[in-house]
Structure formats: structure tokens, C-alpha cells
Amino acid sequence: MQFSELGLSEKVLRAVEASGYTTPTPIQAQAIPFALTGRDVLGIAQTGTGKTAAFVLPMLSRLEQGRARARVPRTLILEPTRELAAQVEEAFNKYGLQHKLNVALLIGGVSFGDQETKIMRGADVLIATPGRLLDFFERGKLLLTGIEILVIDEADRMLDMGFIPDIEKICKLVPFTRQTLFFSATMPPEITRLTEQFLHNPVRVEVARAATTATTIVQGLVASHGGGDKRETLRRLLREAEDLKNAIVFCNRKRDVAIVHKSLVKHGFPAGCLHGDMDQPARMASLDAFKNGDIDILVCSDVAARGLDIPDVSHVFNFDAPSHPEDYVHRIGRTGRAGRSGVSITLITTDDLKHLHQIQDLIKKEIDWLGPKLDDLPPPEHTERDRARATRTRDRRGGRVERSERPERSRRERVVSDEPPRPERAPRERVAAEEARPPREKPAREAREPRPPREQRAPRRREREDDGPAVVGFGDHLPGFLMRPVRAKAKRAE
Ligand code: AMP
């Protein structure tokens, strides 16, 4: 099959040729002819299969007729993340060089002003994330009544991100007669319901089973202990990996993205990070640095990295096994793209095991262990951080005992620390604690209230107490105040 057989316009064919593509990918070969005739398309395809061009190329052909009006875009593409939206914009720039179309991007984290100017000029193509689009619409800055083609991309990711109510709202705002091109890597029931509601007699194009992983990717598992040991395992793998050109490291939580990134940088790895809490310029800067090769390692969360087209990623490391098994397919799909080979390694701790079983059930395949399995791992080593902390503790205490070796001492350490004395502590111990307190507290107290020398000070109550056997009542002791009434009475009488 050749691109010229798909029915694309001359201009589009020239752009395809200029980008160096010789044959259409399966999703392109199957979807483009239908998309060109105006049929709705339901494309079930993973990223990396060429699905962006499968909707961009027919859109370009169809947009050659007609013109956009101010505030009334002609086509709308919905993307779950800002990065994906920016990536689709790049595809329009690449394939639409000769079309001189107005392409507007409506994504969060960017000022409204510039985006509004583009909409006012009349957008042939509007690429948006759902939230920002509705924001614009609700402010009356945009009309959706002129939409001829609606593309919903990465629908299952939209579901994960809670965008389905927004998508339903948007589908009701665009004309009933528009063409809809709908893409999803998986088809959970909520997505099927959405397609039944909003697609009209779609042609279903499925290029690979949703849960299949590319055969060009070598997959492996590496057992590790958790915490700092896991980061050490990752560093070892990064150092030892063969033919590592660049790598994406996935973590399940944003917090861990930050920790792993910081740790890699600290150990001298040229790494950047990408997660949803970063502002847009920072996200774009990380992504560009990775694409340009300024950094070799990008530590990511799933949301930030889903669907990103970075053509030449040699390795993917799953720092955590993903808790949604479909994410495994997406993550490792960052490598081995467009027929290239790639390596994917997943770190497995005991906490990751249950996710691993779900992943293997989904992909219907056992992933090989590289090195010992979890049960055969030697006992956890001290992590570098633990060692450093222990050294610091030893130094502080004149090289006595490693704190990590004596966890039961932690309370005793508090006795000689800055903490206030504990009520149950014996008096002598408390005095010791007072004396052992670091000198920095003393000047502060002295500044507040100058005290007489110790020998002139009245003894404190606890210091007067006897440590001897318990006594009943006053015992043999006659309290001092009972000795004083005569003088006290005499004073009062005066
Ligand atoms: P996508 O699935 O849209 O993210 O595309 C994955 C990668 O495949 C991108 O880097 C595209 O540039 C590339 N690509 C798209 N179509 C073709 C094609 N027909 N031949 C070779 N590579 C392609």
C-alpha cells in the first residue's frame, strides 16, 4: 500500500514525502480512506502506531476547502494533556507546511491573551485540553457551532483523568452533523458507552489488540529491595545498560518523580523530570531538553508522559510497576516506536508484585527476570543514605555506635538532645539531661533572666526529694512549714 492510494490531496502527499515516510502504517492505511469520505472513525490503536498522522493527514486534505471565521473554529482536536496537544500542533506544522492554516492551541498554564488572539483570527484547527476549552467557551470567547471535524484522542486517558463529563459536554456543544474521529488504546466500558452515544455509524479500525506490547521491545524484570535500595538499583541499571542512548524512568507518584529525579541529579546523571505539578514552561523545557539530547534521562509520571512522541527512546525503566496494567503497555510503548528496537526494565519490590501479576495477566505473557528473583535477593544492603546518616551520627558521638545498628537507642539519644525532659524520667537523669543540653540554649535563658550562681540558688523541688524507700504520711520527717507558725502568727499580729 502506498500513500498515493489513500485518496489524500496532492499537497498532503508532498508533505508526507518531504517527511520521509514511504508507506502508511496499518492505522493510517485503514483509517485515512474512511476519514476522507467523512465517515466517523473509531480507532483502537496505541501511541507509536502513527495514529496522529491517521487523523492529521485527512483533516489537512479536507480543510483545503473553506475558510475559518473569527471565534468560530472549523475543527477541534481534544487531547488529555498539554504535551500531547503541543505534539499534535507540531504534526500540523510538519505536514501542513503548504496549507497556511491557522492552528490554535488552547491549553492550561499559558496566558489567555495570546490564545484569544489566535481564536479571534479564525482557527482552522483548534487543539485543546477539555478544561481550558470549556473555560474559553463559558467566557463567551469561542463558538463551537462551526466545528466540521471533532477528534477525540487518547480517550481512555481522558477517562483516567476524569475528563469524561467535560467530553460529553463538548460533544453536545458541537454540531450534530460533524464528523467524529475517536481514538483510544483500550476500550473500557465507559469509553464504549461514549462511542455509542456520540459516534454515528463509525468504521472500527483496530490495529493491534489493546493489551499487546510491540514485539520490538525486550522486556525484563529486576528484583530490588525498596526505599534507597531501589534508587541504587536504578542507578546500577542505568550505568550497566548496554547501548543506552536515552531513557524514560516512570514512577507511579509525582512525589517519587521528584525524589528519583533529585537523587539521579545528585549522583551525576543528566536527568530532567516531567509531572503534572510542574508549570507549563518547566514541562516544555524538560521535554525539549530530552528531545534535543541535553539530558539523557527523563523521570516521568504517567499522566505527563502518556502518548508523547519522542521517536528515539532506547530504554524505559519502570521504577514502580504501574498500578493500572494498561499503563505498562503505554509506558513501554515509549520505546521501540515505529519499528525500532527498545528495552524496557521494570523494578520489582514485594510491593510491586501484585501489580506485576495484573500486568502479566493483561499482556498474556510472563516477563523474564534479569538476575535473581525477589526470593533469591541477598538481604538489603545499607543504602548510601543510611550509611551517610550513620557516619554523621557516629561523628557526632565521637565514633561510638552507628545509629542504624542501635535503633533501640533512639530514646536515649533524645536524653542527650535538645528535647524537653520527659515527666517519667528520674531526677538525676533529668539533671544530667539539663547539663548535657547543648550550650546554645543557655545564653538564651540567661539573656531572659540573669540567674545567681548555682550554690546561691534555692534547691529545686525535685532535687530536694529523697530517692530512698517510700514513706507513709510524713514518716519521721517533720515538714519545715510546721516549724514556722509562731513567727508567722507573730508577724500577722503586728
Ligand atoms: P504516533 O503514533 O502518531 O505518536 O506516531 C509515532 C511515530 O511514528 C511518530 O514519530 C511519527 O512521526 C512516526 N510515523 C507516523 N507515520 C509514519 C509512517 N507512515 N512511516 C514511518 N513513521 C511514521
Coordinates of C-alpha atoms and ligand atoms in Angstrom, one line a residue:
M1 CA 0.0 0.0 0.0
Q2 CA 1.3 3.5 -0.9
F3 CA 0.2 6.9 0.5
S4 CA -0.9 7.8 -3.0
E5 CA -3.6 5.1 -2.9
L6 CA -5.3 6.6 0.1
G7 CA -7.0 9.5 -1.6
L8 CA -5.0 12.3 0.1
S9 CA -4.6 15.6 -1.7
E10 CA -1.5 16.5 -3.7
K11 CA -0.4 19.0 -1.2
V12 CA -0.6 16.4 1.6
L13 CA 1.2 13.8 -0.4
R14 CA 4.0 16.2 -1.0
A15 CA 4.3 16.9 2.8
V16 CA 4.3 13.2 3.5
E17 CA 7.0 12.6 1.0
A18 CA 9.0 15.5 2.5
S19 CA 8.8 13.9 5.9
G20 CA 10.4 10.8 4.5
Y21 CA 7.5 8.3 5.1
T22 CA 7.3 5.8 2.3
T23 CA 4.4 3.5 3.3
P24 CA 1.4 4.2 5.6
T25 CA 1.3 2.4 8.9
P26 CA -1.7 0.0 9.4
I27 CA -3.8 2.5 11.2
Q28 CA -3.2 5.1 8.5
A29 CA -3.9 2.6 5.7
Q30 CA -7.2 1.6 7.3
A31 CA -8.5 4.9 8.7
I32 CA -7.5 7.5 6.2
P33 CA -9.7 6.4 3.3
F34 CA -12.8 6.5 5.6
A35 CA -11.9 9.7 7.3
L36 CA -11.6 11.3 3.8
T37 CA -15.1 10.4 2.9
G38 CA -16.5 12.0 6.1
R39 CA -17.3 8.7 8.0
D40 CA -16.9 8.6 11.7
V41 CA -13.9 6.5 12.7
L42 CA -13.3 4.6 15.9
G43 CA -9.6 3.9 16.0
I44 CA -8.3 1.5 18.6
A45 CA -4.5 2.0 18.5
Q46 CA -1.7 2.6 20.8
T47 CA 0.6 5.5 20.5
G48 CA 3.6 4.8 18.4
T49 CA 1.4 3.3 15.6
G50 CA 1.3 6.5 13.6
K51 CA -2.3 7.4 14.7
T52 CA -1.6 11.2 14.8
A53 CA -1.0 11.2 11.1
A54 CA -4.0 9.0 10.6
F55 CA -6.2 11.9 11.6
V56 CA -4.0 14.9 10.7
L57 CA -3.5 14.0 7.1
P58 CA -7.2 13.5 6.1
M59 CA -8.0 16.7 8.1
L60 CA -5.5 18.7 6.1
S61 CA -7.0 17.3 2.9
R62 CA -10.5 18.2 3.9
L63 CA -9.6 21.7 5.2
E64 CA -8.3 22.7 1.8
Q65 CA -11.8 23.8 1.0
G66 CA -13.4 26.6 3.1
R67 CA -12.1 29.3 5.5
A68 CA -12.3 29.9 9.2
R69 CA -14.2 32.8 10.7
A70 CA -13.3 34.8 13.9
R71 CA -14.2 32.9 17.1
V72 CA -15.7 30.0 15.1
P73 CA -13.1 27.3 14.6
R74 CA -13.6 24.7 11.9
T75 CA -12.1 21.6 13.5
L76 CA -11.5 20.6 17.1
I77 CA -9.0 18.1 18.5
L78 CA -9.2 17.2 22.2
E79 CA -6.1 15.9 23.9
P80 CA -5.8 14.9 27.6
T81 CA -2.5 16.7 28.3
R82 CA -0.8 19.9 27.2
E83 CA 2.2 18.0 25.9
L84 CA 0.0 15.9 23.6
A85 CA -1.8 19.0 22.4
A86 CA 1.6 20.6 21.6
Q87 CA 2.7 17.5 19.8
V88 CA -0.4 17.5 17.6
E89 CA 0.3 21.1 16.8
E90 CA 3.8 20.1 15.7
A91 CA 2.3 17.5 13.4
F92 CA 0.2 20.2 11.8
N93 CA 3.2 22.4 11.3
K94 CA 5.1 19.5 9.8
Y95 CA 2.5 18.1 7.4
G96 CA 0.6 21.3 6.8
L97 CA 3.6 23.4 5.7
Q98 CA 1.9 24.3 2.3
H99 CA -1.6 24.7 3.7
K100 CA -1.1 28.0 5.5
L101 CA -3.8 27.1 8.0
N102 CA -4.4 28.9 11.3
V103 CA -3.7 26.4 14.1
A104 CA -4.6 27.5 17.7
L105 CA -3.7 25.8 20.9
L106 CA -5.9 26.1 23.9
I107 CA -4.0 24.6 26.9
G108 CA -3.8 25.3 30.6
G109 CA -0.8 27.0 32.1
V110 CA -0.5 29.5 29.2
S111 CA -1.8 33.1 29.2
F112 CA -5.4 33.6 27.8
G113 CA -4.4 36.7 25.9
D114 CA -2.3 35.0 23.1
Q115 CA -4.7 32.2 22.8
E116 CA -7.6 34.6 22.4
T117 CA -5.8 36.5 19.6
K118 CA -5.4 33.3 17.6
I119 CA -9.1 32.3 18.1
M120 CA -10.1 35.9 17.0
R121 CA -8.1 35.5 13.8
G122 CA -10.2 32.4 12.9
A123 CA -8.8 29.0 13.6
D124 CA -8.9 26.2 11.0
V125 CA -7.7 23.8 13.6
L126 CA -8.2 24.2 17.4
I127 CA -6.3 21.8 19.5
A128 CA -7.4 21.9 23.2
T129 CA -7.4 20.2 26.5
P130 CA -11.0 19.9 27.7
G131 CA -10.8 22.2 30.8
R132 CA -9.3 25.2 29.0
L133 CA -11.7 24.8 26.1
L134 CA -14.7 24.9 28.3
D135 CA -13.2 27.9 30.2
F136 CA -13.0 29.8 26.9
F137 CA -16.4 28.7 25.8
E138 CA -18.0 29.7 29.1
R139 CA -16.4 33.2 28.9
G140 CA -18.1 33.6 25.5
K141 CA -14.8 33.9 23.6
L142 CA -15.5 30.9 21.4
L143 CA -18.3 29.4 19.4
L144 CA -18.4 25.7 18.7
T145 CA -21.2 25.8 16.1
G146 CA -18.8 25.8 13.1
I147 CA -17.0 22.5 14.0
E148 CA -16.9 20.2 11.0
I149 CA -14.5 17.6 12.4
L150 CA -14.1 16.6 16.0
V151 CA -11.2 14.5 17.1
I152 CA -11.1 12.8 20.5
D153 CA -7.6 11.4 21.1
E154 CA -6.4 9.2 23.9
A155 CA -10.0 8.7 25.1
D156 CA -9.0 6.1 27.7
R157 CA -6.5 8.5 29.2
M158 CA -9.3 11.2 29.3
L159 CA -11.2 8.6 31.4
D160 CA -8.3 8.1 33.8
M161 CA -8.0 11.8 34.2
G162 CA -11.7 12.3 34.9
F163 CA -12.4 14.3 31.7
I164 CA -15.4 12.2 30.5
P165 CA -18.1 14.7 31.8
D166 CA -16.2 17.5 30.0
I167 CA -16.0 15.4 26.8
E168 CA -19.8 14.7 27.0
K169 CA -20.5 18.4 27.5
I170 CA -18.3 19.4 24.5
C171 CA -19.8 16.7 22.3
K172 CA -23.2 18.3 22.9
L173 CA -21.9 21.7 22.1
V174 CA -20.6 20.8 18.6
P175 CA -23.0 20.4 15.6
F176 CA -24.7 17.0 15.4
T177 CA -23.6 16.8 11.7
R178 CA -19.8 17.0 12.4
Q179 CA -17.5 14.1 11.6
T180 CA -16.0 12.4 14.7
L181 CA -12.6 10.7 14.7
F182 CA -12.2 8.8 18.0
F183 CA -9.0 7.2 19.2
S184 CA -8.3 5.1 22.3
A185 CA -5.7 2.5 23.1
T186 CA -8.1 0.4 25.2
M187 CA -11.9 0.2 25.3
P188 CA -13.2 0.0 28.8
P189 CA -17.0 0.1 29.2
E190 CA -17.2 3.8 29.9
I191 CA -15.4 4.5 26.6
T192 CA -17.7 2.1 24.7
R193 CA -20.7 3.9 26.1
L194 CA -19.3 7.2 25.0
T195 CA -18.7 6.0 21.4
E196 CA -22.2 4.5 21.3
Q197 CA -23.6 7.9 22.4
F198 CA -21.6 10.2 20.2
L199 CA -20.3 8.4 17.1
H200 CA -22.6 7.9 14.1
N201 CA -22.2 4.5 12.4
P202 CA -18.4 4.6 12.8
V203 CA -16.0 2.4 11.0
R204 CA -14.0 0.5 13.6
V205 CA -10.3 0.3 12.9
E206 CA -8.2 -1.8 15.3
V207 CA -4.5 -2.2 14.6
A208 CA -3.4 -4.2 17.5
R209 CA -5.1 -5.8 20.5
A210 CA -5.2 -3.1 23.1
A211 CA -3.1 -5.0 25.5
T212 CA -0.3 -6.1 23.2
T213 CA 3.2 -4.8 23.5
A214 CA 5.4 -4.2 20.5
T215 CA 7.5 -7.3 19.6
T216 CA 10.5 -5.0 19.0
I217 CA 10.7 -4.3 22.8
V218 CA 12.9 -6.5 25.0
Q219 CA 11.1 -6.6 28.4
G220 CA 12.7 -7.6 31.7
L221 CA 12.2 -7.6 35.5
V222 CA 14.8 -6.7 38.1
A223 CA 14.2 -7.6 41.7
S224 CA 15.0 -4.9 44.3
H225 CA 14.6 -4.0 47.9
G226 CA 12.6 -0.9 48.5
G227 CA 13.5 2.7 49.6
G228 CA 17.0 3.9 48.9
D229 CA 18.0 0.4 47.7
K230 CA 15.5 0.8 44.8
R231 CA 17.2 4.0 43.7
E232 CA 20.5 2.3 44.0
T233 CA 19.3 -0.5 41.8
L234 CA 18.0 2.0 39.2
R235 CA 21.4 3.8 39.2
R236 CA 23.2 0.4 38.7
L237 CA 20.9 -0.4 35.8
L238 CA 21.4 2.9 34.2
R239 CA 25.2 2.5 34.5
E240 CA 25.3 -1.0 33.2
A241 CA 22.6 -0.9 30.4
E242 CA 24.0 -1.8 27.1
D243 CA 23.5 0.7 24.2
L244 CA 21.7 3.1 26.4
K245 CA 21.1 6.2 24.3
N246 CA 18.5 7.8 26.5
A247 CA 15.9 6.6 29.0
I248 CA 12.5 7.4 30.4
V249 CA 12.0 6.4 34.0
F250 CA 8.4 6.1 35.2
C251 CA 7.2 6.4 38.8
N252 CA 3.7 5.9 40.0
R253 CA 3.6 9.0 42.2
K254 CA 4.5 12.6 41.4
R255 CA 6.3 12.7 44.8
D256 CA 8.6 9.9 43.7
V257 CA 9.2 11.5 40.4
A258 CA 10.7 14.4 42.3
I259 CA 12.7 12.2 44.7
V260 CA 14.1 9.9 41.9
H261 CA 15.0 12.9 39.8
K262 CA 16.8 14.7 42.6
S263 CA 18.6 11.6 43.5
L264 CA 19.8 10.9 39.9
V265 CA 21.0 14.5 39.5
K266 CA 22.8 14.3 42.9
H267 CA 24.6 11.2 41.6
G268 CA 25.7 12.9 38.4
F269 CA 23.1 11.6 35.9
P270 CA 22.0 14.2 33.3
A271 CA 18.3 13.9 34.2
G272 CA 15.1 16.0 34.0
C273 CA 11.6 15.4 35.2
L274 CA 8.0 15.7 34.0
H275 CA 5.0 15.6 36.2
G276 CA 1.6 17.3 36.5
D277 CA 2.5 19.7 39.3
M278 CA 5.1 21.4 37.2
D279 CA 4.1 24.6 35.4
Q280 CA 3.8 24.5 31.6
P281 CA 7.1 26.3 30.7
A282 CA 9.0 23.9 33.0
R283 CA 7.3 20.9 31.5
M284 CA 8.1 22.0 28.0
A285 CA 11.7 22.9 29.0
S286 CA 12.2 19.3 30.3
L287 CA 10.7 17.7 27.3
D288 CA 12.7 19.8 24.8
A289 CA 15.9 19.2 26.7
F290 CA 15.2 15.4 26.4
K291 CA 14.3 15.6 22.8
N292 CA 17.4 17.7 22.0
G293 CA 19.6 15.3 23.9
D294 CA 20.6 17.9 26.5
I295 CA 19.5 15.4 29.1
D296 CA 19.6 11.6 28.7
I297 CA 17.1 10.7 31.4
L298 CA 13.6 11.9 31.9
V299 CA 11.8 10.9 35.1
C300 CA 8.0 11.0 34.5
S301 CA 4.6 10.3 35.9
D302 CA 2.1 8.5 33.7
V303 CA -0.2 11.5 33.1
A304 CA 2.6 13.7 31.9
A305 CA 4.2 11.2 29.6
R306 CA 1.2 9.4 28.1
G307 CA 1.4 9.4 24.3
L308 CA 4.4 11.6 24.0
D309 CA 6.1 11.1 20.7
I310 CA 9.8 11.0 21.3
P311 CA 10.9 8.9 18.4
D312 CA 14.2 7.5 19.6
V313 CA 14.0 6.3 23.2
S314 CA 16.3 3.4 23.7
H315 CA 15.3 2.4 27.2
V316 CA 12.2 2.6 29.5
F317 CA 12.6 1.9 33.2
N318 CA 9.6 1.4 35.4
F319 CA 10.8 2.5 38.8
D320 CA 7.5 1.2 40.0
A321 CA 5.3 -1.4 38.3
P322 CA 2.3 0.6 37.3
S323 CA -0.9 0.1 39.3
H324 CA -3.1 0.2 36.2
P325 CA -1.8 -2.6 34.0
E326 CA -2.7 -0.7 30.8
D327 CA -0.2 1.9 31.8
Y328 CA 2.5 -0.7 31.4
V329 CA 1.6 -1.1 27.7
H330 CA 1.7 2.7 27.3
R331 CA 4.9 3.2 29.2
I332 CA 6.9 0.6 27.4
G333 CA 5.4 1.9 24.1
R334 CA 7.7 5.0 24.6
T335 CA 10.5 2.8 23.3
G336 CA 10.5 0.5 20.2
R337 CA 8.5 3.1 18.3
A338 CA 7.9 2.9 14.6
G339 CA 9.6 -0.5 14.3
R340 CA 12.8 0.4 16.2
S341 CA 14.1 -1.9 18.9
G342 CA 13.9 -0.9 22.6
V343 CA 14.5 -2.2 26.1
S344 CA 12.1 -2.0 29.0
I345 CA 13.1 -2.9 32.5
T346 CA 10.7 -3.0 35.5
L347 CA 12.0 -2.8 39.0
I348 CA 10.0 -5.2 41.3
T349 CA 9.9 -5.0 45.1
T350 CA 7.5 -7.0 47.2
D351 CA 5.1 -4.0 47.0
D352 CA 5.1 -4.2 43.2
L353 CA 4.3 -7.9 42.9
K354 CA 0.6 -7.7 42.8
H355 CA 0.8 -5.1 40.0
L356 CA 3.2 -7.4 38.1
H357 CA 0.7 -10.2 38.2
Q358 CA -2.1 -7.9 36.8
I359 CA 0.3 -6.8 34.0
Q360 CA 1.2 -10.3 33.0
D361 CA -2.4 -11.3 33.0
L362 CA -3.2 -8.4 30.7
I363 CA -0.4 -8.9 28.2
K364 CA -0.8 -12.6 28.5
K365 CA 2.9 -13.1 28.8
E366 CA 5.4 -13.8 31.5
I367 CA 8.2 -11.2 31.6
D368 CA 11.7 -12.6 32.2
W369 CA 13.6 -11.9 35.3
L370 CA 17.1 -10.4 34.7
G371 CA 19.2 -11.6 37.6
P372 CA 17.8 -13.1 40.9
K373 CA 14.1 -13.2 41.6
L374 CA 12.8 -11.5 44.7
D375 CA 13.0 -14.6 46.9
D376 CA 16.7 -15.1 46.0
L377 CA 17.8 -11.5 46.6
P378 CA 20.5 -11.1 49.2
P379 CA 19.4 -9.2 52.3
P380 CA 19.0 -5.5 51.9
E381 CA 22.2 -3.5 51.9
H382 CA 22.6 -0.3 53.8
T383 CA 21.7 2.3 51.3
E384 CA 24.2 5.1 50.7
R385 CA 21.9 7.5 52.5
D386 CA 21.7 5.2 55.5
R387 CA 25.4 4.9 55.5
A388 CA 25.9 8.6 55.3
R389 CA 23.4 9.2 58.1
A390 CA 25.1 6.5 60.3
T391 CA 28.5 8.2 59.7
R392 CA 27.1 11.6 60.7
T393 CA 25.7 10.1 63.9
R394 CA 29.0 8.3 64.7
D395 CA 30.9 11.5 64.1
R396 CA 28.6 13.4 66.4
R397 CA 29.1 10.9 69.2
G398 CA 32.8 10.5 68.8
G399 CA 32.7 7.4 66.8
R400 CA 30.8 5.3 69.3
V401 CA 27.9 3.4 67.7
E402 CA 26.1 3.5 64.4
R403 CA 22.6 4.7 64.9
S404 CA 21.2 2.3 62.3
E405 CA 22.7 -0.6 64.3
R406 CA 21.1 0.5 67.5
P407 CA 17.5 1.6 66.7
E408 CA 16.5 0.9 70.3
R409 CA 18.8 3.8 71.4
S410 CA 16.7 6.4 69.8
R411 CA 15.0 7.3 73.0
R412 CA 18.2 7.5 74.9
E413 CA 19.6 9.8 72.2
R414 CA 16.8 12.1 73.0
V415 CA 18.0 12.4 76.6
V416 CA 21.2 14.0 75.4
S417 CA 19.4 16.0 72.7
D418 CA 17.5 19.3 72.7
E419 CA 14.2 17.8 73.7
P420 CA 12.5 18.8 76.9
P421 CA 12.8 16.3 79.8
R422 CA 10.2 13.6 79.9
P423 CA 8.0 13.5 83.1
E424 CA 8.7 9.9 83.9
R425 CA 12.4 10.5 83.9
A426 CA 14.2 10.1 87.2
P427 CA 15.5 13.4 88.7
R428 CA 19.2 12.5 88.4
E429 CA 18.7 11.6 84.8
R430 CA 16.9 15.0 84.3
V431 CA 19.7 16.9 85.8
A432 CA 22.1 15.1 83.5
A433 CA 19.9 16.0 80.6
E434 CA 19.9 19.6 81.6
E435 CA 23.7 19.6 81.8
A436 CA 24.2 17.7 78.6
R437 CA 21.9 20.1 76.8
P438 CA 23.9 21.9 74.1
P439 CA 25.3 25.3 75.2
R440 CA 23.3 27.3 72.6
E441 CA 20.2 27.2 74.8
K442 CA 21.9 28.6 77.8
P443 CA 22.7 32.1 76.6
A444 CA 19.1 32.5 75.6
R445 CA 17.8 31.7 79.0
E446 CA 20.5 33.8 80.7
A447 CA 19.5 36.7 78.5
R448 CA 15.9 36.5 79.6
E449 CA 16.6 36.3 83.3
P450 CA 20.1 36.5 84.9
R451 CA 20.5 33.8 87.5
P452 CA 22.6 33.7 90.6
P453 CA 25.4 31.3 90.8
R454 CA 24.3 27.7 91.4
E455 CA 25.4 27.5 95.0
Q456 CA 23.3 30.5 95.9
R457 CA 20.2 29.2 94.2
A458 CA 17.4 27.6 96.2
P459 CA 17.3 23.9 95.5
R460 CA 14.6 22.8 93.1
R461 CA 11.7 20.8 94.5
R462 CA 12.7 17.6 92.7
E463 CA 16.3 17.9 93.8
R464 CA 15.2 18.1 97.4
E465 CA 13.3 14.9 97.1
D466 CA 14.7 11.7 98.7
D467 CA 15.4 8.8 96.5
G468 CA 15.1 6.4 99.5
P469 CA 12.3 3.9 100.3
A470 CA 8.7 5.1 100.1
V471 CA 7.4 6.6 103.4
V472 CA 3.8 6.6 104.8
G473 CA 2.4 10.0 105.7
F474 CA 5.1 12.3 107.0
G475 CA 7.1 9.3 108.3
D476 CA 9.8 10.5 110.7
H477 CA 10.1 13.8 108.9
L478 CA 8.6 17.0 110.3
P479 CA 7.9 19.3 107.4
G480 CA 9.6 22.7 107.6
F481 CA 6.4 24.8 107.4
L482 CA 5.1 23.2 110.6
M483 CA 8.1 24.6 112.4
R484 CA 7.3 28.2 111.3
P485 CA 3.8 29.1 112.6
V486 CA 5.0 31.0 115.7
R487 CA 6.9 33.6 113.6
A488 CA 4.2 33.8 111.0
K489 CA 1.5 34.4 113.7
A490 CA 3.6 37.0 115.4
K491 CA 4.0 38.8 112.1
R492 CA 0.3 38.8 111.4
A493 CA -0.4 40.1 114.9
E494 CA 1.9 43.1 114.4
Ligands
AMP1 P1 2.1 8.4 16.8 O1 1.5 7.1 17.0 O2 1.2 9.3 16.0 O3 2.6 9.0 18.0 O4 3.4 8.3 15.8 C1 4.5 7.5 16.2 C2 5.8 7.9 15.3 O5 5.7 7.3 14.0 C3 6.0 9.3 15.1 O6 7.3 9.6 15.3 C4 5.7 9.5 13.6 O7 6.5 10.6 13.1 C5 6.0 8.2 13.0 N1 5.3 7.9 11.8 C6 4.0 8.2 11.5 N2 3.6 7.7 10.4 C7 4.7 7.1 9.9 C8 4.9 6.3 8.6 N3 4.0 6.2 7.7 N4 6.1 5.8 8.5 C9 7.0 5.9 9.4 N5 6.9 6.6 10.6 C10 5.7 7.1 10.8

